[in-house]
Coordinates of C-alpha atoms in Angstrom, one line a residue:
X1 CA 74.1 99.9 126.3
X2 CA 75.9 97.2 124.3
X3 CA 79.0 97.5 122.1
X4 CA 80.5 95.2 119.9
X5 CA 83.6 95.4 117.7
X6 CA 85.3 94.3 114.5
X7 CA 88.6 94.8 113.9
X8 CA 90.6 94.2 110.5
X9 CA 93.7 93.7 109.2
X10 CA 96.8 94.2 111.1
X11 CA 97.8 94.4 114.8
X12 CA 98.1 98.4 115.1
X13 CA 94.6 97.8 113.9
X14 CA 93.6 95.6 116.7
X15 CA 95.5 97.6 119.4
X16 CA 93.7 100.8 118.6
X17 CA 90.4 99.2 118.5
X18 CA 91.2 97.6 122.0
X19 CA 92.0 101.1 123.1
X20 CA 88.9 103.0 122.1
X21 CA 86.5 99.4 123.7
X22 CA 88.2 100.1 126.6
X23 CA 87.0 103.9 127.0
X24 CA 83.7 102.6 126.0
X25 CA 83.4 100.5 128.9
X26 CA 85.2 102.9 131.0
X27 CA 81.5 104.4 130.5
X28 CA 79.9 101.8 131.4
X29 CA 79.2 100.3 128.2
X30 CA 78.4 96.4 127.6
X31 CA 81.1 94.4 125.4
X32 CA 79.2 91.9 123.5
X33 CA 80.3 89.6 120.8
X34 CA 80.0 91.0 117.0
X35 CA 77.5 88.6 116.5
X36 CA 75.2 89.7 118.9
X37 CA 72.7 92.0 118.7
X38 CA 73.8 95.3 120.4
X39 CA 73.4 99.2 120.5
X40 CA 76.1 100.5 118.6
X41 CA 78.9 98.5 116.5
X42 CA 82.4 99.5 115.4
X43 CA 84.1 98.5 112.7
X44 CA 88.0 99.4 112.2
X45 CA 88.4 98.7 108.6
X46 CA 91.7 97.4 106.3
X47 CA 92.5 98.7 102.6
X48 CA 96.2 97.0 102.3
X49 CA 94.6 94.5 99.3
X50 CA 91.1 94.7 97.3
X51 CA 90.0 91.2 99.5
X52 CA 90.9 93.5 102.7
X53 CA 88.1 96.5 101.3
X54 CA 85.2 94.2 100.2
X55 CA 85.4 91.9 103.9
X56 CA 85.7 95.9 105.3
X57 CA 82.1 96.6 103.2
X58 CA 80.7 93.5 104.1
X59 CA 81.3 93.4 108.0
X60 CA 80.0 97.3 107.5
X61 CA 76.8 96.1 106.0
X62 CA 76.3 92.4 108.5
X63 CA 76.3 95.2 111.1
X64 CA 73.6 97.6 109.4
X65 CA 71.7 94.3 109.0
X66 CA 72.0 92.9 112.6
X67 CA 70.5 95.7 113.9
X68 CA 69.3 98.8 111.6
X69 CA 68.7 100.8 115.1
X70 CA 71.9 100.8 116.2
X71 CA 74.8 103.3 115.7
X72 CA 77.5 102.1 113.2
X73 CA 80.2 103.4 113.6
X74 CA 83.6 103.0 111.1
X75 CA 87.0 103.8 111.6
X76 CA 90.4 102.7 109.8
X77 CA 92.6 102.0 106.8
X78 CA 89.4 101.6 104.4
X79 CA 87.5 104.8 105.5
X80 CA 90.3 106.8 105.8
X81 CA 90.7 106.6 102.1
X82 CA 87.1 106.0 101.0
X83 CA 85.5 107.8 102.9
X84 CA 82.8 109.1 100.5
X85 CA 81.7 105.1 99.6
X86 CA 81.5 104.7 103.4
X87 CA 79.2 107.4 103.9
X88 CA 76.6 106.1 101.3
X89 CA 76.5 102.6 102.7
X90 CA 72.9 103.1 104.2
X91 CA 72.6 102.6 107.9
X92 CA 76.4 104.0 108.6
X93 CA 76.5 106.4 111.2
X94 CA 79.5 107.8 112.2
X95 CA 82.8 107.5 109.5
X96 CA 86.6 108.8 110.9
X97 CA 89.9 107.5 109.4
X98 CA 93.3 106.9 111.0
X99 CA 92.7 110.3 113.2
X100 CA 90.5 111.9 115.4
X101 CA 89.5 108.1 117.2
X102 CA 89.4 110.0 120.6
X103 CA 86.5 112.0 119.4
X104 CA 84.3 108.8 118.5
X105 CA 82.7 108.3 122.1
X106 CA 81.3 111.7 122.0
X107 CA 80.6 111.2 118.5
X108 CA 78.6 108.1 118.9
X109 CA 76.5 109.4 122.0
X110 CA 75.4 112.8 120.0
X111 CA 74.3 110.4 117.5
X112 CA 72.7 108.6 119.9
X113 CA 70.4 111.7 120.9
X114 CA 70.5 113.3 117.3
X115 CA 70.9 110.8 114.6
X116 CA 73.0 112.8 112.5
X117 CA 75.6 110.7 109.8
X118 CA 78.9 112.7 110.4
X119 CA 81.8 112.2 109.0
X120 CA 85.5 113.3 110.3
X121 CA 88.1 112.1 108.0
X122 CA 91.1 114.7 107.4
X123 CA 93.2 114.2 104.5
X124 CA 96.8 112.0 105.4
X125 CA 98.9 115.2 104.6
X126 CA 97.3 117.3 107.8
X127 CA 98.4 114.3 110.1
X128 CA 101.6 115.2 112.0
X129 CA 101.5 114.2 115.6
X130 CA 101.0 111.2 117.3
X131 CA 97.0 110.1 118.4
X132 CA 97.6 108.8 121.8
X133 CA 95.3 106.2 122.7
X134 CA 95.3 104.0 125.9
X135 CA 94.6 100.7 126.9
X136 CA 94.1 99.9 130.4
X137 CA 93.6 96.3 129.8
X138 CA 93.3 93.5 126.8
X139 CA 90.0 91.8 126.2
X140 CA 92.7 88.5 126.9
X141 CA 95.5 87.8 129.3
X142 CA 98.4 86.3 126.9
X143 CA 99.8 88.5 124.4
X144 CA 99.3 92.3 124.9
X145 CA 99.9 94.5 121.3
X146 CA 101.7 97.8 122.6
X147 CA 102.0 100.5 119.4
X148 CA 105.1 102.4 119.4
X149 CA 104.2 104.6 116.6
X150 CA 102.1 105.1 113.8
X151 CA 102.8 106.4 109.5
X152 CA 106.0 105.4 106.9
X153 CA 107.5 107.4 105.1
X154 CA 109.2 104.5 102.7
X155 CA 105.8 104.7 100.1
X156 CA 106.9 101.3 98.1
X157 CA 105.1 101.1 94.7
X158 CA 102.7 99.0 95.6
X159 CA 101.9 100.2 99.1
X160 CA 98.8 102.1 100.3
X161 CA 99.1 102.3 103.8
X162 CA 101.5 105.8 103.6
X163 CA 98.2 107.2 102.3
X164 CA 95.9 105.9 105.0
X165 CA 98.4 106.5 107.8
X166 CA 100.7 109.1 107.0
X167 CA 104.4 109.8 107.7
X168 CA 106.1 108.2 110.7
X169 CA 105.0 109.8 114.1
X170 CA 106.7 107.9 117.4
X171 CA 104.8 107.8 120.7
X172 CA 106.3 109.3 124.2
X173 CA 109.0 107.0 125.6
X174 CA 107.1 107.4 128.9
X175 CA 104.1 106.8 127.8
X176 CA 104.9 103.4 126.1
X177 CA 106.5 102.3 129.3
X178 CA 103.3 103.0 131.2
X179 CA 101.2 100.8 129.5
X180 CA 103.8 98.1 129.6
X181 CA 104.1 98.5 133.2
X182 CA 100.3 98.2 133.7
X183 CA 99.7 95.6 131.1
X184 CA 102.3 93.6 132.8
X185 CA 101.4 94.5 136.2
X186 CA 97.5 92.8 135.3
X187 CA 99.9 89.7 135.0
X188 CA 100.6 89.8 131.0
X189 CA 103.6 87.9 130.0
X190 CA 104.2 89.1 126.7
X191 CA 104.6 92.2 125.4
X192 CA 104.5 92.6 121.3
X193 CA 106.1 96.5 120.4
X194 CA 103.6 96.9 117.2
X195 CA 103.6 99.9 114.4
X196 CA 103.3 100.7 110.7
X197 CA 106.9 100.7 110.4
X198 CA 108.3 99.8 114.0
X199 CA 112.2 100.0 113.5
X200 CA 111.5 103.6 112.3
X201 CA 110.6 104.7 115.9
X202 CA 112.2 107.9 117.4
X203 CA 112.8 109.1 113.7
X204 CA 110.9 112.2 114.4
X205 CA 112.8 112.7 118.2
X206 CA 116.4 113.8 118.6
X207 CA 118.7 111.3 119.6
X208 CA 116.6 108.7 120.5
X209 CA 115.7 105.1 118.3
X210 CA 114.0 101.9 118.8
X211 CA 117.3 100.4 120.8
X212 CA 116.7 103.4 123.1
X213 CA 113.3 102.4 123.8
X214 CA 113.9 98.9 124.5
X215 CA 116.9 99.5 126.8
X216 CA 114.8 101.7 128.8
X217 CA 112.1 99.4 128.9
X218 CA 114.0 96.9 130.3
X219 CA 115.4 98.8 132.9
X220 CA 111.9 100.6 134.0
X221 CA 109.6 97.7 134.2
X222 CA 110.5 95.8 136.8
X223 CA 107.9 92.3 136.1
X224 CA 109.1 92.5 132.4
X225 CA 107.8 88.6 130.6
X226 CA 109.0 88.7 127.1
X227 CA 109.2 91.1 124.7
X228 CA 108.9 90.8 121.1
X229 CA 109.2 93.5 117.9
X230 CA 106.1 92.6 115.8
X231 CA 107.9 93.2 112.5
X232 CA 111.2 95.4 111.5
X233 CA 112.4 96.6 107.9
X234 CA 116.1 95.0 107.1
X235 CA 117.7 98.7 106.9
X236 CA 116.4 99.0 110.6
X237 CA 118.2 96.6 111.9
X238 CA 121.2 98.0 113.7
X239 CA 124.6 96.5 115.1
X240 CA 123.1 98.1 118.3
X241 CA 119.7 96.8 118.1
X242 CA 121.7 93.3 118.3
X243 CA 123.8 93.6 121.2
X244 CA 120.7 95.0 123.0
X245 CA 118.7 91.5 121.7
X246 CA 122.2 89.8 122.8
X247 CA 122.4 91.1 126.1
X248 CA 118.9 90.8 126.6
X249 CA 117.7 87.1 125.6
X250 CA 115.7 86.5 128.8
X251 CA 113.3 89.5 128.0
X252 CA 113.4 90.4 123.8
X253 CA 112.2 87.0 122.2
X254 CA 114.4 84.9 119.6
X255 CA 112.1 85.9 116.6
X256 CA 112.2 89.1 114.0
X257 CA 109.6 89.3 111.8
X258 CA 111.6 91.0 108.6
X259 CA 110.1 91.4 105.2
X260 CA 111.4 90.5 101.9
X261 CA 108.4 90.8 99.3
X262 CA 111.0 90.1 96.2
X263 CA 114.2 87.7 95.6
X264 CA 115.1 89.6 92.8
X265 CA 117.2 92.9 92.8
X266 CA 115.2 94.1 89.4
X267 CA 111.6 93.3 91.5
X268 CA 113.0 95.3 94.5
X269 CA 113.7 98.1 92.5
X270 CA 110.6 98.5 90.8
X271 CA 109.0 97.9 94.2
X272 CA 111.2 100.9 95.5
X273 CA 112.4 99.0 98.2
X274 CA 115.4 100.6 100.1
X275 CA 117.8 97.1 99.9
X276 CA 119.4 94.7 97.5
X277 CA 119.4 91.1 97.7
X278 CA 122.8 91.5 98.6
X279 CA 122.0 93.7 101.4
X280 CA 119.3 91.8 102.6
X281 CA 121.2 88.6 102.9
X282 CA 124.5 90.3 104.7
X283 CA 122.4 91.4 107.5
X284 CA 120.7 88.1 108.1
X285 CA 124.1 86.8 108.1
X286 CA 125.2 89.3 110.8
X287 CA 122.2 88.1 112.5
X288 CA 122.1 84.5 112.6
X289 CA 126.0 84.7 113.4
X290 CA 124.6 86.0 116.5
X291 CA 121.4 84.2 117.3
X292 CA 122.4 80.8 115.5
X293 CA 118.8 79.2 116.2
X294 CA 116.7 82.6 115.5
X295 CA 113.3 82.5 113.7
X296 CA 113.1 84.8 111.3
X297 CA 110.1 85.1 109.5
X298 CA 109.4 87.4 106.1
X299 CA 106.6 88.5 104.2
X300 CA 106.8 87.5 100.3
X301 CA 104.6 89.0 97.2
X302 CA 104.0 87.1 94.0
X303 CA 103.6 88.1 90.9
X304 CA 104.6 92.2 91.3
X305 CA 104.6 93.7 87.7
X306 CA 107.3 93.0 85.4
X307 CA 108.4 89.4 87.5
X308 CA 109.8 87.4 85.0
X309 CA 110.1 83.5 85.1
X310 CA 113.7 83.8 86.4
X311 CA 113.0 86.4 89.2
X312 CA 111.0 84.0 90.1
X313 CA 113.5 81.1 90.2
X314 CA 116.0 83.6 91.8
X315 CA 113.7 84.4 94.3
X316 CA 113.1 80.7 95.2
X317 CA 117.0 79.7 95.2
X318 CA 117.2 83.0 97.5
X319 CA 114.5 81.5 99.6
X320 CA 116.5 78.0 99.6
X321 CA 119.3 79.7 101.0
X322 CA 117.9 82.5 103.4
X323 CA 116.0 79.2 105.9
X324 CA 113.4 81.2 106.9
X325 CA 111.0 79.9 109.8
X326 CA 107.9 81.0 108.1
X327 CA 107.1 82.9 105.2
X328 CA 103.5 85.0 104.6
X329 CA 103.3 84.6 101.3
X330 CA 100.6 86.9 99.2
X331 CA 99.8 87.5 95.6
X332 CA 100.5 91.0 94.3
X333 CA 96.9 93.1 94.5
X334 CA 97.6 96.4 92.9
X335 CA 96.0 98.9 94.6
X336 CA 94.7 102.6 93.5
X337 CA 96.5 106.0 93.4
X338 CA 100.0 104.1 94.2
X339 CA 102.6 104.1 91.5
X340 CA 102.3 99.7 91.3
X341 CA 98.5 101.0 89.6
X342 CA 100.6 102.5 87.1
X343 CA 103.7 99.7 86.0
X344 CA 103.1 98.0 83.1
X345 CA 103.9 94.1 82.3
X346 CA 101.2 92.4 84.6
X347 CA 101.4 89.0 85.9
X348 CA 98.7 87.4 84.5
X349 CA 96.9 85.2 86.8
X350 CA 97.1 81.5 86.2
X351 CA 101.0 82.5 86.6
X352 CA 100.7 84.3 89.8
X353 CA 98.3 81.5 91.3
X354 CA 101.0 79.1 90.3
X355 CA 104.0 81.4 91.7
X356 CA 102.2 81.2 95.1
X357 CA 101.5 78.4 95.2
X358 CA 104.9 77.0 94.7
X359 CA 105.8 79.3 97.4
X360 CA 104.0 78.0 99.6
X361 CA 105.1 74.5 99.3
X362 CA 108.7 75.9 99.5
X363 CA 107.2 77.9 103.1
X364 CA 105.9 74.2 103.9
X365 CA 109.1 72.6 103.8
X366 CA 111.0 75.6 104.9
X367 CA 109.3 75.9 107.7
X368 CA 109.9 72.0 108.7
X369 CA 113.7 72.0 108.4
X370 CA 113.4 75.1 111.0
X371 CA 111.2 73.5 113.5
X372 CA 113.3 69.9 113.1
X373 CA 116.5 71.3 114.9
X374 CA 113.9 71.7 118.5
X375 CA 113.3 68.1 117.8
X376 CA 114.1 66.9 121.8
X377 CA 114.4 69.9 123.2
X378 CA 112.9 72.0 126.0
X379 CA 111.2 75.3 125.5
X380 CA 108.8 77.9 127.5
X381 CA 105.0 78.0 126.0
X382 CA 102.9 80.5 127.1
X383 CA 99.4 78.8 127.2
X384 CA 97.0 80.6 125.2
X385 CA 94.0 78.2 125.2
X386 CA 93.2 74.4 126.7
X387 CA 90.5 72.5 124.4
X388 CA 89.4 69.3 126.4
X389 CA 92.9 69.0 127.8
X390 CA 95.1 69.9 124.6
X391 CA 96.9 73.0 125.9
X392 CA 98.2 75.5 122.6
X393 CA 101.1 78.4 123.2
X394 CA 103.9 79.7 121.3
X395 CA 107.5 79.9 122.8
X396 CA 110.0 82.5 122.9
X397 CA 110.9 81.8 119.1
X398 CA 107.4 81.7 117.8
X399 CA 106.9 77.7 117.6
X400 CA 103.3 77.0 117.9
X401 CA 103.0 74.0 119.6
X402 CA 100.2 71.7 121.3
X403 CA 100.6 69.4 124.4
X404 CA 98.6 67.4 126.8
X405 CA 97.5 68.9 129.7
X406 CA 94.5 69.0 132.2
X407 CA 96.2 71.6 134.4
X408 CA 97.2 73.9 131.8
X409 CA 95.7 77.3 131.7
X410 CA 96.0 80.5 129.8
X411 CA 98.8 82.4 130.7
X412 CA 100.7 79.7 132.3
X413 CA 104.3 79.4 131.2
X414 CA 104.6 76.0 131.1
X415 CA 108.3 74.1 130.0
X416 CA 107.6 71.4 127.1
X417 CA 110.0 69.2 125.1
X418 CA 109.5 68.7 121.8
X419 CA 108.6 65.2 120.6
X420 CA 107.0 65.8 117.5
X421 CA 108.4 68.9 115.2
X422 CA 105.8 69.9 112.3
X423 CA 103.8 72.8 111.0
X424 CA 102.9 74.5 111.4
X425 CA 102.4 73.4 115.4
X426 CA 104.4 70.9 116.8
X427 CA 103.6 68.4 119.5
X428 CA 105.4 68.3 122.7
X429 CA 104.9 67.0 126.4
X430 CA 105.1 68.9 129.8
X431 CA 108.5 68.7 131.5
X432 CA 107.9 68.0 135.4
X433 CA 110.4 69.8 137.6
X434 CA 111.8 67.1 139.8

């Protein structure tokens, strides 16, 4: 039988959709594309913004419509909190939330026989231990997403995702080394540690954290490529955390992904974020001391309840001063049942169109003063694709850059000297060994 996929939103997302395609063709299954016609689809939904739950309804219904014979089945963020709406979309067979994914291959093959709509979603409350889910390989070869552990337990004003997730559950030490050592063993030279709230691993252990992890890690897989945390809070970030990155730069990659989401301490606040501006900007201090050249990238909302005009500005001159290598930048959605629903003073939305926007001009240029200090030197691309003889990788800092190449193929690590620094990809030219 054939079996497509969709998968939404973020890379926990992606990684446990990989997981549950792989015991599918374990089976014996067909992977087709999602735009084929095929025997059963899944789709593994996203809720973190209103865009991310009408694109999870609409990839729900293209499926019904490719193919109202097949089994649909749904999965994720969206479902795990709309669960009822889910159900009534006609043609939806099967509907589980951020649990119970193990049971959807028996699930879909008694629908199969019996054609029964059944729906499995527990409420985020019941969830306390860890789903383990395996992958025995990627659908690519470059970057494999490893999750570490699943839930927060921060609940920010204006975040769903404690409600679709749950509170913080780590997976087994030994179990996250296993995959590493067989993803990397099939020849995979990056390894991304992915999670709801990744720096928050081992909270639920005794005596064991995130450093522990990658120390051990390092020591147990033997082929280890690079490895890189997929993004950390700023109150995660430990002195110890550092000396491991320090001690460690030919494994743990010269990028952290940490967000900011407001330059102002009065924005932060009503966000019920667990840092100051203050705060914030001490420990990127601590770190760049460290790593002088390091990318760190941040996540930014605009126009959160109650931003004034000068939160704004302060947020801009913060930016200014904090040289980040790449902002996300997104406008504020408020989303249902989280205390944000609730704040009063709304941006209205000519203003927050205009706040993001001049963000990300300020993310443009930014990002351009970063990337000008490789301007002539040599860095390691991992080749992730070759289109008529332009190769396209990232390096160990997260540059995307392009370069000529015939010979170049995915997966290679190839070195390449800079020769033209922009964004958001650079140029470069292959550096033969002589």
């Amino acid at each position: 039988m054939k079996i497509s996929y969709c998968s939404l939103g973020c890379k926990v997302n992606l990684y446990e959709t990989e997981a549950i395609i792989n015991e599918f063709v374990g089976k014996g299954y067909q992977l087709v594309d999602f735009d084929e016609i095929c025997d059963v689809y899944i789709i593994n939904t996203c809720t973190v913004t209103a865009m991310a739950d009408s694109k999870s309804r609409k990839m729900i219904r293209q499926a019904v419509k490719k193919n109202p014979e097949a089994v649909v089945a749904v999965m994720g963020c969206f479902s795990q909190l709309n669960a009822e709406t889910v159900k009534n979309i006609p043609g939806v067979d099967i509907v589980i939330g951020t649990s119970n994914r193990r049971q959807l291959i028996g699930l879909v093959e008694e629908c199969i026989i019996k054609r029964q709509q059944t729906c499995s979603v527990i409420n985020y409350q019941q969830i306390k231990e860890y789903e383990e889910l395996k992958i025995k390989q990627f659908s690519h070869k470059i970057r494999g997403f490893v999750k570490i552990q699943d839930g927060c337990n921060n609940f920010c004003s204006y975040c769903i995702i404690p409600y679709a997730r749950g509170t913080i559950r780590s997976r087994k030490p030994e179990d996250v080394i296993a995959e590493i050592k067989l993803l990397t063993e099939q020849g995979m030279k990056e390894i991304v540690l992915t999670g709801i709230n990744t720096g928050t691993y081992g909270r639920d252990f005794t005596d064991y954290c995130l450093n522990d992890l990658l120390g051990e890690i390092i020591k147990n897989v033997s082929n280890l490529g690079r490895i890189r945390i997929s993004s950390i809070e700023v109150t995660e970030i430990s002195d110890e955390l550092l000396t491991t990155m320090n001690e460690n730069k030919e494994h743990i990659c010269n990028h952290l992904h940490i967000p900011l989401q407001a330059g102002s301490d009065s924005v932060l606040k009503r966000m019920n974020r667990k840092y100051n501006i203050s705060e914030y900007q001490a420990k990127i201090e601590k770190i760049r001391k460290k790593f002088p050249k390091i990318n760190i990238t941040t996540d930014c909302l605009a126009g959160f309840n109650g931003e004034t005009e000068a939160d704004f500005q302060s947020e801009k001159a913060f930016i200014e001063q904090m040289n980040f290598g790449e902002m996300h930048i997104f406008p504020f959605s408020p989303r249902p049942n989280t205390l944000a629903y609730t704040l009063d003073q709304p941006v209205d939305a000519i203003t927050k169109k205009r706040r993001v926007n001049e963000l990300l001009a300020l993310n443009h240029k930014k990002a351009l003063e970063y990337r000008r200090q490789f301007l002539g030197e040599i860095l390691e691309i991992i080749v992730e694709k070759n289109e008529n003889g332009i190769a396209f990788g990232h390096s160990n800092n997260y540059l995307e850059v392009e370069f000529p190449s015939l010979m170049a193929k995915p997966n290679d690590l190839i070195k390449v000297k800079i020769t033209e620094a922009d964004y958001p990809i650079s140029k470069g030219s292959v550096v033969h060994e002589s």
